[in-house]
Coordinates of C-alpha atoms in Angstrom, one line a residue:
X30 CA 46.4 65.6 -29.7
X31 CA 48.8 63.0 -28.0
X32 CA 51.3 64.3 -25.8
X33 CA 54.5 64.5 -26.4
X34 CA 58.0 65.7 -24.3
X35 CA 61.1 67.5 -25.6
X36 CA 64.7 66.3 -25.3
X37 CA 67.6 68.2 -23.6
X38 CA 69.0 68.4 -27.5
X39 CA 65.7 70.2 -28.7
X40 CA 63.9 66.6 -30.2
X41 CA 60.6 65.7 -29.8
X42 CA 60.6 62.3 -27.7
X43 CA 58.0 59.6 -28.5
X44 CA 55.0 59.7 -26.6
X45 CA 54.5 56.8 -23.7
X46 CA 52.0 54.7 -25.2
X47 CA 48.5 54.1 -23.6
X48 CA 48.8 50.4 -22.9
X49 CA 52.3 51.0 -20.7
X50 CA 50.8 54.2 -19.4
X51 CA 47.8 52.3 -17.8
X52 CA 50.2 49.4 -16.6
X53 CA 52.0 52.3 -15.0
X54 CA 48.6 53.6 -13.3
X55 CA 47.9 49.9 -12.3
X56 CA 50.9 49.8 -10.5
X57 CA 51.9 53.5 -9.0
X58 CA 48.9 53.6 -7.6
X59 CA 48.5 50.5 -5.0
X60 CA 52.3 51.1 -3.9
X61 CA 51.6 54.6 -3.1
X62 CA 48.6 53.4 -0.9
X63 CA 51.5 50.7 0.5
X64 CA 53.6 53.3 1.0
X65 CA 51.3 55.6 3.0
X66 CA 49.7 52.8 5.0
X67 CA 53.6 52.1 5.8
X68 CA 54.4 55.3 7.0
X69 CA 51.4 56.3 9.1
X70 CA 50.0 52.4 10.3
X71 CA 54.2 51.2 11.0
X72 CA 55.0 53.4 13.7
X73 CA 51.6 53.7 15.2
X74 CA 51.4 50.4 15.5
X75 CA 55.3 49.9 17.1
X76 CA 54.5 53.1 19.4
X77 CA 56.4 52.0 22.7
X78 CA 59.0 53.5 24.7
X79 CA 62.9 53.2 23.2
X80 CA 65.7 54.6 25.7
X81 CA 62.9 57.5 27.4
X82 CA 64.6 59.7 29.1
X83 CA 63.5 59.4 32.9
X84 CA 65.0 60.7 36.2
X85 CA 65.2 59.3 39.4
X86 CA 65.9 61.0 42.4
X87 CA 67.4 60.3 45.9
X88 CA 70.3 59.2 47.6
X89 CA 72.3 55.7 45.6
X90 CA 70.8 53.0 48.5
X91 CA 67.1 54.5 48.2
X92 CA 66.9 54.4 44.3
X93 CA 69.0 51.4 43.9
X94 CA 65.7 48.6 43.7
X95 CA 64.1 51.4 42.0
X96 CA 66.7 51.5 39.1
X97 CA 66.5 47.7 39.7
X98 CA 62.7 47.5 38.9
X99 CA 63.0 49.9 36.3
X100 CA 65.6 47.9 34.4
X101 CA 63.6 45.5 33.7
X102 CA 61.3 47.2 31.1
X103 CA 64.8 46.1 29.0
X104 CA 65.4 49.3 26.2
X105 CA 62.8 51.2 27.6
X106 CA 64.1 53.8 29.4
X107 CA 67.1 56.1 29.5
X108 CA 67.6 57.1 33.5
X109 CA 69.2 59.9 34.6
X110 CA 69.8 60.2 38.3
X111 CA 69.4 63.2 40.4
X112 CA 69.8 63.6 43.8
X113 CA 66.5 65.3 44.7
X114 CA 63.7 66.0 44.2
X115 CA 64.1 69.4 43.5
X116 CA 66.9 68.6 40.7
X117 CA 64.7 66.0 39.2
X118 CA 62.1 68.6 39.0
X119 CA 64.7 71.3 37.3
X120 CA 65.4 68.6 34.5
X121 CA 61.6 67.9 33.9
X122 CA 61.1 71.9 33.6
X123 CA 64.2 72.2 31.3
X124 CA 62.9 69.2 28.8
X125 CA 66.2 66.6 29.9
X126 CA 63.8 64.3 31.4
X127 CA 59.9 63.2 30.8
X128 CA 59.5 62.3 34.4
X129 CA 61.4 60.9 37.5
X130 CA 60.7 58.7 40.3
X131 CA 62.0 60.2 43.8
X132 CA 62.8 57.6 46.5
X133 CA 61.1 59.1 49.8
X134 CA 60.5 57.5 53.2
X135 CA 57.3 56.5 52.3
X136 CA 57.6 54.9 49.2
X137 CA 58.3 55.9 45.7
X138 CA 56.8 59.2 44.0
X139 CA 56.4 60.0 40.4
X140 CA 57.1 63.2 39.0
X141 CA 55.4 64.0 35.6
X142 CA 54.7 66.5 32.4
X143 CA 51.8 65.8 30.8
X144 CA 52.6 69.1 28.8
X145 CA 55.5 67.1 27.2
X146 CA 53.2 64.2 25.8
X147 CA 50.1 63.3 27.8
X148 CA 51.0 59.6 26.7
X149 CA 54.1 59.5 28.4
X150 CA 52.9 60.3 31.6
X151 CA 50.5 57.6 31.3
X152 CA 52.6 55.5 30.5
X153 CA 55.0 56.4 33.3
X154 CA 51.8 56.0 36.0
X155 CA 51.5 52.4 34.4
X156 CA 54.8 51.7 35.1
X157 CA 55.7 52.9 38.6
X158 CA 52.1 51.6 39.8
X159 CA 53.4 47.7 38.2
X160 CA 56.6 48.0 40.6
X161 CA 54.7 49.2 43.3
X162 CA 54.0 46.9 45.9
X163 CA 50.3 45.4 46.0
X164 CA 47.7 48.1 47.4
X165 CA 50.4 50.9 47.3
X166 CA 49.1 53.8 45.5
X167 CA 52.0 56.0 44.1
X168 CA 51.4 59.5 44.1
X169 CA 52.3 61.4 41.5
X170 CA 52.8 65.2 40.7
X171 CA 52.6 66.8 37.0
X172 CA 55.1 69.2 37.3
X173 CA 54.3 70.7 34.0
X174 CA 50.6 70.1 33.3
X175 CA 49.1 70.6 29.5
X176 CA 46.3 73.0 28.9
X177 CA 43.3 72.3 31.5
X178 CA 41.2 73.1 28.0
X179 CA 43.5 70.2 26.7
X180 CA 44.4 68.1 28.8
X181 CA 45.5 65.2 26.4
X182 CA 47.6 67.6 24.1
X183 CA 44.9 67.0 21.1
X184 CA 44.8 70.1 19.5
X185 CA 48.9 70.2 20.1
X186 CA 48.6 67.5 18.0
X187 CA 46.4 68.2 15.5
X188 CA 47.7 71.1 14.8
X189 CA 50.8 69.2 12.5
X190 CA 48.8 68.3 10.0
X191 CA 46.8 71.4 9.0
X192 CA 50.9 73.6 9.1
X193 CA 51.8 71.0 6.9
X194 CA 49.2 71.4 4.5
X195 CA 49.1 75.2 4.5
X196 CA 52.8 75.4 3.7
X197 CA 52.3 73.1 0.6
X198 CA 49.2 75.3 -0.5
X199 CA 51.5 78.5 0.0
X200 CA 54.7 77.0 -1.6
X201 CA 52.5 75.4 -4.6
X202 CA 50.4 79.1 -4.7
X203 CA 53.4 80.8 -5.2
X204 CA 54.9 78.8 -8.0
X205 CA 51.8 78.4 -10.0
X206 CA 51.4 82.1 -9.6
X207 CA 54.5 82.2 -11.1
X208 CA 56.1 84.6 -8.5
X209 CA 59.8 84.3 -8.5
X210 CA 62.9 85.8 -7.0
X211 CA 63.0 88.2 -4.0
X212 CA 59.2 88.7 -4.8
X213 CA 58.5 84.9 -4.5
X214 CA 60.2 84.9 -0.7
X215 CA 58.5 88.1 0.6
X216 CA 55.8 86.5 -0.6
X217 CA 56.5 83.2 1.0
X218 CA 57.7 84.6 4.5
X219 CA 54.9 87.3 4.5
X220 CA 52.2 84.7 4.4
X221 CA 54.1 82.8 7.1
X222 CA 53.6 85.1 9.4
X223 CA 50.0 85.8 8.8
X224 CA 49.2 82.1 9.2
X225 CA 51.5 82.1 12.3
X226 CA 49.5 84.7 13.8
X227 CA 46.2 83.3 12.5
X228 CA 47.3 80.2 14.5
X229 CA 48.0 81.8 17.3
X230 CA 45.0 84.1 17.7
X231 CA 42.8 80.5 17.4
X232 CA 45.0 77.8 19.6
X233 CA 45.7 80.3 22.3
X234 CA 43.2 83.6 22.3
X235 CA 40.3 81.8 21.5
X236 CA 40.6 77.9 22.3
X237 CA 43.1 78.3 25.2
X238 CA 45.1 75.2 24.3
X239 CA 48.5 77.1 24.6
X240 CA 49.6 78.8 27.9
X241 CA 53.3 80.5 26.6
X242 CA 53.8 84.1 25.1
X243 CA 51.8 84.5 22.4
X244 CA 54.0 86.1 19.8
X245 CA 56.5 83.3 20.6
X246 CA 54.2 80.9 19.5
X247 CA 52.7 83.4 16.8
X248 CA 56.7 82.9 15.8
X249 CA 56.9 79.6 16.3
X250 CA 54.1 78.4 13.9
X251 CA 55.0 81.5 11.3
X252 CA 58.3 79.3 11.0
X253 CA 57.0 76.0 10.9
X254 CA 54.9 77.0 7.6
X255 CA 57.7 78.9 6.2
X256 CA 60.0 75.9 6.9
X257 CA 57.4 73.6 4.8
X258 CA 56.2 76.6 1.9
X259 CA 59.7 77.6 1.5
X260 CA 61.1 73.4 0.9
X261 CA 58.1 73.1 -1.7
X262 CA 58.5 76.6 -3.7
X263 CA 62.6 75.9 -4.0
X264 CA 62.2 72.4 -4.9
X265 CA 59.7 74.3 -7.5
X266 CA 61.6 76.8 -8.6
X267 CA 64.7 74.5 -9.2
X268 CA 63.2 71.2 -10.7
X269 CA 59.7 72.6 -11.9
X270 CA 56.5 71.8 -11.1
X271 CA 57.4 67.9 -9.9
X272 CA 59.3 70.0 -7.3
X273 CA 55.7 70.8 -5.5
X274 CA 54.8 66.7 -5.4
X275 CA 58.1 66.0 -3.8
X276 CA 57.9 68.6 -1.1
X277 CA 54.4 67.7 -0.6
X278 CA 55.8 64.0 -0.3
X279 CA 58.4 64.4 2.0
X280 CA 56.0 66.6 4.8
X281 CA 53.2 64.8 4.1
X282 CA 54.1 60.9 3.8
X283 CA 57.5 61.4 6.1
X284 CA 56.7 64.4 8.2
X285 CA 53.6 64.2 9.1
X286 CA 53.9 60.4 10.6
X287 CA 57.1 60.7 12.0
X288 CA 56.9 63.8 14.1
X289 CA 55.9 62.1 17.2
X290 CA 53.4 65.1 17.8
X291 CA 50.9 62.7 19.3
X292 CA 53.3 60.6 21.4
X293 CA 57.1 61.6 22.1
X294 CA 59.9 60.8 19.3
X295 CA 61.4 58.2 21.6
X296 CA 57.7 56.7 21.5
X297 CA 58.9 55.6 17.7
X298 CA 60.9 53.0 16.4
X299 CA 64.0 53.9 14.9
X300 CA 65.0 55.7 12.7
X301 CA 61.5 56.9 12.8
X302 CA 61.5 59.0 15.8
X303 CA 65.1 60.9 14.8
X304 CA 64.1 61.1 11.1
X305 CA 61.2 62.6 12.3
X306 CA 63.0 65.3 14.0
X307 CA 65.0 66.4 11.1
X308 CA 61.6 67.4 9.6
X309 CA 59.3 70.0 9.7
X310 CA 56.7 68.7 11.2
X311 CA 58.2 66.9 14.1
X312 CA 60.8 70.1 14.6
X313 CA 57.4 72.4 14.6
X314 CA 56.1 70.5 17.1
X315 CA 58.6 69.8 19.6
X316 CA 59.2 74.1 19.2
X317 CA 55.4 74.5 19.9
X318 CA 55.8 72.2 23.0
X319 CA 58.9 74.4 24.5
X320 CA 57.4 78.0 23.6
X321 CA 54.0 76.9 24.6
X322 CA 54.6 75.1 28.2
X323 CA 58.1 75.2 29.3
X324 CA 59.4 79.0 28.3
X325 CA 61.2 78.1 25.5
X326 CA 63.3 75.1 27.6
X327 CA 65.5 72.7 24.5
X328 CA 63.9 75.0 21.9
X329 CA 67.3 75.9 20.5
X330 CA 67.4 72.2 18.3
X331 CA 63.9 72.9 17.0
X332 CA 64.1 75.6 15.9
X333 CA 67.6 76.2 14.0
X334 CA 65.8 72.6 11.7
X335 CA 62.9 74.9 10.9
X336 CA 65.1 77.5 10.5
X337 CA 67.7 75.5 8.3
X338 CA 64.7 74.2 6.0
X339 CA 63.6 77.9 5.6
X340 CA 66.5 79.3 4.3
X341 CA 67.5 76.7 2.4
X342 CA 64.1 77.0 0.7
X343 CA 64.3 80.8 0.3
X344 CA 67.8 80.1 -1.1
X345 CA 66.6 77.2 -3.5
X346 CA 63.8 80.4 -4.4
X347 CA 66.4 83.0 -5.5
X348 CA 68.5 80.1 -7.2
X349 CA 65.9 79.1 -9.3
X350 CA 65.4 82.7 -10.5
X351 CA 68.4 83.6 -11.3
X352 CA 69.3 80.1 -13.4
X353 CA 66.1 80.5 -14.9
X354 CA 67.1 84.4 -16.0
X355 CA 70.1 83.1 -17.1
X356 CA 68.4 80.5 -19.4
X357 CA 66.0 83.4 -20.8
X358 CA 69.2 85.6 -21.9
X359 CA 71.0 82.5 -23.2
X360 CA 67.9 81.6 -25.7
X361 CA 67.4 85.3 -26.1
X362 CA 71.0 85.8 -27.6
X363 CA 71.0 82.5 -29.3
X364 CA 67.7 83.7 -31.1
X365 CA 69.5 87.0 -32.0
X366 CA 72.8 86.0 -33.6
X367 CA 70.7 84.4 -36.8
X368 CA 69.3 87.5 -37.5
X369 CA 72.8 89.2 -37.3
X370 CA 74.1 87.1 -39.2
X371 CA 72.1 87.5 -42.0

């Protein structure tokens, strides 16, 4: 039995035929491989610094040959100056700055969070040491260390893709359960939290990779699912099935690679690194970061994108059921008036 599709007006449309249907295969699938290799091997491979924010600290004539030195990695970084150390270290808690450089009477000093990307504050030591005069050793201070039981924010890291693909399981569950309406979101936010605190009860109770509260960060991964499951179910429930590929496209092809999870955003090039932030994935982990190791310091932005993808979802959700209720009555009453007229 060939298959065939219906037209909006009720006709049957001809099938595709088999020779342009394997032309199609021939063709979709390489650019698809293209496209993936794009998204994840393209930024990897242009992963350098682009306007990073970095502090330094001290008085204008000590950090003057510093901001001299430093403007000569040309795009690279974004300074903010402070005038002490203590300031610089207040912007590095509250997430302003990755770092600063403080000008002291012995030579420069490097103030670090390898909490907010271990790569940065490598890449900051590299930096300050090339300036340094020959033989000097810089010391530095991580003011906000990552997990001792993570020291190179791994499992941070890791963490992106398996959210991403347990909120397209629980978005395409739901829809292929054929749950709908208010049952479909409690449904949808119920399972959120379960994985949220599933998470949390692995990264932090048992591995030790987080060090915040741990029903913040129970929170904070219940609404990076939800933000994903909730996008794939009202895409679903609005566009049918095709709704769950598109979701699934968009976290996993977009998200996924442009989150900076590994890195920083500013590590991308752009419009990678702010497209990336827009998403769930990249959103989900720059809230982990700030509830995990910095008290919740610049999770405000995060969060209200995770938050705006949820509801949106959940709205999409409840749309689709009622249209689709509306659609039932419609072909319900047009079925009816036949029989009343004869």
């Amino acid at each position: 039995m060939s298959a065939t599709s219906t037209t909006p007006g009720g006709t049957a449309a001809r099938p595709l035929p088999q020779g342009r249907r394997m032309v199609a295969a021939i063709v979709l699938i390489p650019a698809l491989v293209a496209l993936a290799l794009w998204a994840f091997a393209w930024p990897a491979a242009r992963t350098a610094p682009r306007d990073l924010p970095l502090g330094v600290a001290g008085s204008a004539t000590a950090t003057a040959p510093i901001q001299k030195q430093l403007a000569q990695h040309r795009g690279a970084f974004e300074i903010h100056r402070y005038a002490d150390e203590a300031a610089a270290r207040d912007a590095i808690e509250d997430r302003t700055v990755y770092g600063a450089v403080v000008a002291t009477t012995q030579g420069p000093k490097l103030l670090t969070a390898s909490a907010a990307s271990p790569l940065v504050a490598q890449l900051l030591q590299q930096a300050v040491a090339q300036q340094a005069p020959e033989g000097t050793k810089v010391p530095t201070v991580d003011v906000v260390p990552a997990s001792a039981k993570d020291p190179r924010g791994a499992a941070l890291s890791a963490s992106v893709l398996p959210l991403a693909l347990v909120g397209i399981a629980a978005g395409a569950v739901v829809t292929l359960l054929g749950l709908r309406g208010a049952r479909a979101a409690t449904a949808l936010v119920g399972a959120a939290a379960l994985v949220g605190m599933v998470a949390a009860a692995i990264a932090h109770s048992w591995l030790g990779v987080f060090t915040g509260d741990w029903w913040t960060e129970a929170a904070a991964l219940g609404l990076s699912t939800l933000a994903v499951s909730a996008a794939v179910a009202g895409l679903a429930a609005l566009i049918g099935t095709p709704g769950i590929g598109l979701g699934g496209f968009v976290v996993m092809l977009l998200g996924n690679p442009f989150s900076g999870a590994a890195s920083a955003p500013e590590m991308l090039p752009e419009p990678v690194g702010t497209i990336g932030q827009w998403l769930p994935p990249g959103a989900g982990a720059s809230l982990l970061r700030s509830v995990s190791f910095f008290d919740g310091a610049a999770a405000t932005g995060p969060a209200l994108t995770l938050a705006w993808w949820a509801v949106l979802g959940l709205g999409a959700v409840l749309l689709g059921s009622t249209l689709k209720q509306r659609e039932t009555a419609a072909e319900t009453v047009a079925e009816r008036e036949p029989a009343l007229v004869n």
